[in-house]
Amino acid sequence: MANWTPDLSGLDKPRYLAIADAIEEDIRNGRLSPSDRLPPQRKLARRLDIDFTTVARGYVEAQKRGLIESRVGQGTFVRASAKRRHGPMARHPEIVDLSMNLPPEPDDPELLDRMQDGLEALGRDLVYLMRYQGFGGVQADKDAASNWLIHRSLVPPQDRLFIAPGAHPALLGILGLLAKAGDVILSEQLTYPGTRSIAAQLGLKLVGLPMDEQGIDADAFAEACKRLRPKVLYLNPTLLNPTTHTISESRRIAIAATARGFGVPIVEDDPYGFLPTDGPPPFAVLAPDLTWHIAGLAKCLGAGLRIAYVVVPDVRSGWLFASSVRTATVMASPVTIALATRWIADGTAEALLAAVRKESIERQRLAAAILPKHRFRADPVGFHLWVSLPESWTRSAFVGHMRSTGVGVVASDAFATEGTPPEAVRVCLGGPAERSAVRGALEFMAHALTESPTLASTFL
């Protein structure tokens, strides 16, 4: 069916929905059959004289309905299960995965076009970008990184600025430099699971510090320094994953003073720091001589953009960091770096950040309107929640109940450094799910939180 062309004339709905509806109707009336190949999106866009993004959204909508599927390197096909029916076509129930902490995906056609233009423009330099390049980024990429870090009031010298292939390799390299097997590193009591995994891989003992509303307890940090002689303090200080805490500026100053007094370097993992417009300054500003700052792009722009801008405390640290990470990864992908550089230079990254922030605010408003107010902690510009469960629920039972209806959440066990985890779950509001799907998942969750497990169960 390479010549399949829907009739979009005389419709009063968005064209992308009309394309999905046309696919559904033509399957129902037999014009399209299982395993038929649909026209390539760009070809159909030219044929209909509409923009590529509209067709792409139409195909995505049809895919959500279970009508079509994409096969890498082959094209888009009508699903074998999408059979002709006499009545209304049954739609594939939408799975809402609230377990992966992803920023909301953009759906504004103009922004999507800008993103696509940036990607297509890389084709002019593709031969150059396919070559090996030096670790840490070329001058133009470091200039873009510096311009981006200004959002966080950071203006590092370029011999202390590196571009790494994501936050994970950066963390692995830094912790491997600062500590050896058996050493103690400190963190929040509930912390990022990736750091737990890296500590385990390196044989490090991860010890969590108690927290209050302002962040980790500064006195507890000082006591741990005296008692445990830690090699590192790891912090996720802004919109902590999972609890959404942000360490206050006064607490940051107190923590930095203690770290300096005991000679403990700070590893500042700051993936969410770009979301607040008036957040406290990073540790890399308050204590640049102590701080290894990691500014990943995955949480503020998109999870597939595996780039992290790393600021090290001094020039010698930069040499060691480059050697460590280069040994493991050789370099970050020049293609990915070039895309990030272009988006920063032409303003696309700024527009994408604004879109993520705006949609996160809307989804937080949904959560505030739907969930029991005393049951969760959130930040107005974040895209995850920390939900405390009522006494009737255990975290494992709640996670299982949500999963039984296709809604994924993460139990507190994934974040706990030691001791018994609290009866709580992390809930993520971003990713590919549309706002209406997030609303439905939150409504189901609210029902579960206000009922006993027995009454909430949907099993027969």
JSON list of C-alpha atoms in Angstrom, two decimals, residues 152 186-191 209-219 221 233-241 243-257 259 266-270 272-273 276 278-284 286 291 377-379:
[
{"chain": "A", "resi": 152, "resn": "ARG", "atom": "CA", "xyz": [23.54, 27.48, 36.92]},
{"chain": "A", "resi": 186, "resn": "LEU", "atom": "CA", "xyz": [28.48, 9.30, 52.09]},
{"chain": "A", "resi": 187, "resn": "SER", "atom": "CA", "xyz": [25.19, 10.21, 50.44]},
{"chain": "A", "resi": 188, "resn": "GLU", "atom": "CA", "xyz": [21.59, 11.03, 51.23]},
{"chain": "A", "resi": 189, "resn": "GLN", "atom": "CA", "xyz": [19.81, 8.25, 53.12]},
{"chain": "A", "resi": 190, "resn": "LEU", "atom": "CA", "xyz": [17.60, 7.78, 50.07]},
{"chain": "A", "resi": 191, "resn": "THR", "atom": "CA", "xyz": [19.66, 8.32, 46.96]},
{"chain": "A", "resi": 209, "resn": "LEU", "atom": "CA", "xyz": [22.94, 10.47, 56.07]},
{"chain": "A", "resi": 210, "resn": "PRO", "atom": "CA", "xyz": [19.65, 11.48, 57.74]},
{"chain": "A", "resi": 211, "resn": "MET", "atom": "CA", "xyz": [17.70, 14.33, 56.18]},
{"chain": "A", "resi": 212, "resn": "ASP", "atom": "CA", "xyz": [15.26, 17.05, 57.12]},
{"chain": "A", "resi": 213, "resn": "GLU", "atom": "CA", "xyz": [13.37, 19.57, 54.99]},
{"chain": "A", "resi": 214, "resn": "GLN", "atom": "CA", "xyz": [16.58, 21.45, 54.11]},
{"chain": "A", "resi": 215, "resn": "GLY", "atom": "CA", "xyz": [18.57, 18.39, 53.03]},
{"chain": "A", "resi": 216, "resn": "ILE", "atom": "CA", "xyz": [21.13, 16.19, 54.74]},
{"chain": "A", "resi": 217, "resn": "ASP", "atom": "CA", "xyz": [21.74, 16.96, 58.42]},
{"chain": "A", "resi": 218, "resn": "ALA", "atom": "CA", "xyz": [24.96, 19.00, 58.63]},
{"chain": "A", "resi": 219, "resn": "ASP", "atom": "CA", "xyz": [25.72, 17.80, 62.17]},
{"chain": "A", "resi": 221, "resn": "PHE", "atom": "CA", "xyz": [27.62, 14.80, 58.24]},
{"chain": "A", "resi": 233, "resn": "LEU", "atom": "CA", "xyz": [30.27, 13.06, 49.83]},
{"chain": "A", "resi": 234, "resn": "TYR", "atom": "CA", "xyz": [27.91, 12.29, 46.94]},
{"chain": "A", "resi": 235, "resn": "LEU", "atom": "CA", "xyz": [24.85, 14.54, 46.65]},
{"chain": "A", "resi": 236, "resn": "ASN", "atom": "CA", "xyz": [21.92, 14.95, 44.28]},
{"chain": "A", "resi": 237, "resn": "PRO", "atom": "CA", "xyz": [21.15, 18.35, 45.83]},
{"chain": "A", "resi": 238, "resn": "THR", "atom": "CA", "xyz": [18.38, 19.76, 43.64]},
{"chain": "A", "resi": 239, "resn": "LEU", "atom": "CA", "xyz": [15.07, 17.86, 43.28]},
{"chain": "A", "resi": 240, "resn": "LEU", "atom": "CA", "xyz": [16.64, 14.78, 44.82]},
{"chain": "A", "resi": 241, "resn": "ASN", "atom": "CA", "xyz": [15.77, 11.57, 43.03]},
{"chain": "A", "resi": 243, "resn": "THR", "atom": "CA", "xyz": [12.29, 12.40, 47.40]},
{"chain": "A", "resi": 244, "resn": "THR", "atom": "CA", "xyz": [12.30, 15.77, 45.50]},
{"chain": "A", "resi": 245, "resn": "HIS", "atom": "CA", "xyz": [14.20, 17.53, 48.33]},
{"chain": "A", "resi": 246, "resn": "THR", "atom": "CA", "xyz": [16.34, 20.53, 47.42]},
{"chain": "A", "resi": 247, "resn": "ILE", "atom": "CA", "xyz": [19.15, 21.42, 49.81]},
{"chain": "A", "resi": 248, "resn": "SER", "atom": "CA", "xyz": [18.76, 25.04, 50.94]},
{"chain": "A", "resi": 249, "resn": "GLU", "atom": "CA", "xyz": [21.52, 27.57, 50.32]},
{"chain": "A", "resi": 250, "resn": "SER", "atom": "CA", "xyz": [22.28, 27.96, 54.03]},
{"chain": "A", "resi": 251, "resn": "ARG", "atom": "CA", "xyz": [22.55, 24.19, 54.42]},
{"chain": "A", "resi": 252, "resn": "ARG", "atom": "CA", "xyz": [24.82, 23.99, 51.37]},
{"chain": "A", "resi": 253, "resn": "ILE", "atom": "CA", "xyz": [27.13, 26.56, 52.94]},
{"chain": "A", "resi": 254, "resn": "ALA", "atom": "CA", "xyz": [27.24, 24.58, 56.19]},
{"chain": "A", "resi": 255, "resn": "ILE", "atom": "CA", "xyz": [27.89, 21.30, 54.36]},
{"chain": "A", "resi": 256, "resn": "ALA", "atom": "CA", "xyz": [30.67, 22.86, 52.27]},
{"chain": "A", "resi": 257, "resn": "ALA", "atom": "CA", "xyz": [32.33, 24.26, 55.42]},
{"chain": "A", "resi": 259, "resn": "ALA", "atom": "CA", "xyz": [33.58, 19.16, 53.88]},
{"chain": "A", "resi": 266, "resn": "ILE", "atom": "CA", "xyz": [31.89, 16.73, 47.08]},
{"chain": "A", "resi": 267, "resn": "VAL", "atom": "CA", "xyz": [30.49, 14.96, 44.02]},
{"chain": "A", "resi": 268, "resn": "GLU", "atom": "CA", "xyz": [27.52, 17.07, 42.91]},
{"chain": "A", "resi": 269, "resn": "ASP", "atom": "CA", "xyz": [25.18, 15.17, 40.59]},
{"chain": "A", "resi": 270, "resn": "ASP", "atom": "CA", "xyz": [22.95, 17.96, 39.25]},
{"chain": "A", "resi": 272, "resn": "TYR", "atom": "CA", "xyz": [17.58, 18.50, 37.67]},
{"chain": "A", "resi": 273, "resn": "GLY", "atom": "CA", "xyz": [19.34, 21.76, 38.54]},
{"chain": "A", "resi": 276, "resn": "PRO", "atom": "CA", "xyz": [14.04, 25.55, 38.81]},
{"chain": "A", "resi": 278, "resn": "ASP", "atom": "CA", "xyz": [15.38, 30.45, 41.12]},
{"chain": "A", "resi": 279, "resn": "GLY", "atom": "CA", "xyz": [17.08, 27.52, 42.85]},
{"chain": "A", "resi": 280, "resn": "PRO", "atom": "CA", "xyz": [20.03, 27.79, 45.24]},
{"chain": "A", "resi": 281, "resn": "PRO", "atom": "CA", "xyz": [23.54, 28.02, 43.77]},
{"chain": "A", "resi": 282, "resn": "PRO", "atom": "CA", "xyz": [25.34, 24.74, 43.12]},
{"chain": "A", "resi": 283, "resn": "PHE", "atom": "CA", "xyz": [28.14, 23.50, 45.34]},
{"chain": "A", "resi": 284, "resn": "ALA", "atom": "CA", "xyz": [30.47, 24.12, 42.39]},
{"chain": "A", "resi": 286, "resn": "LEU", "atom": "CA", "xyz": [29.96, 27.83, 46.70]},
{"chain": "A", "resi": 291, "resn": "THR", "atom": "CA", "xyz": [33.38, 20.02, 44.04]},
{"chain": "A", "resi": 377, "resn": "ARG", "atom": "CA", "xyz": [5.98, 15.19, 48.31]},
{"chain": "A", "resi": 378, "resn": "ALA", "atom": "CA", "xyz": [6.78, 17.08, 45.10]},
{"chain": "A", "resi": 379, "resn": "ASP", "atom": "CA", "xyz": [8.36, 20.18, 43.61]}
]
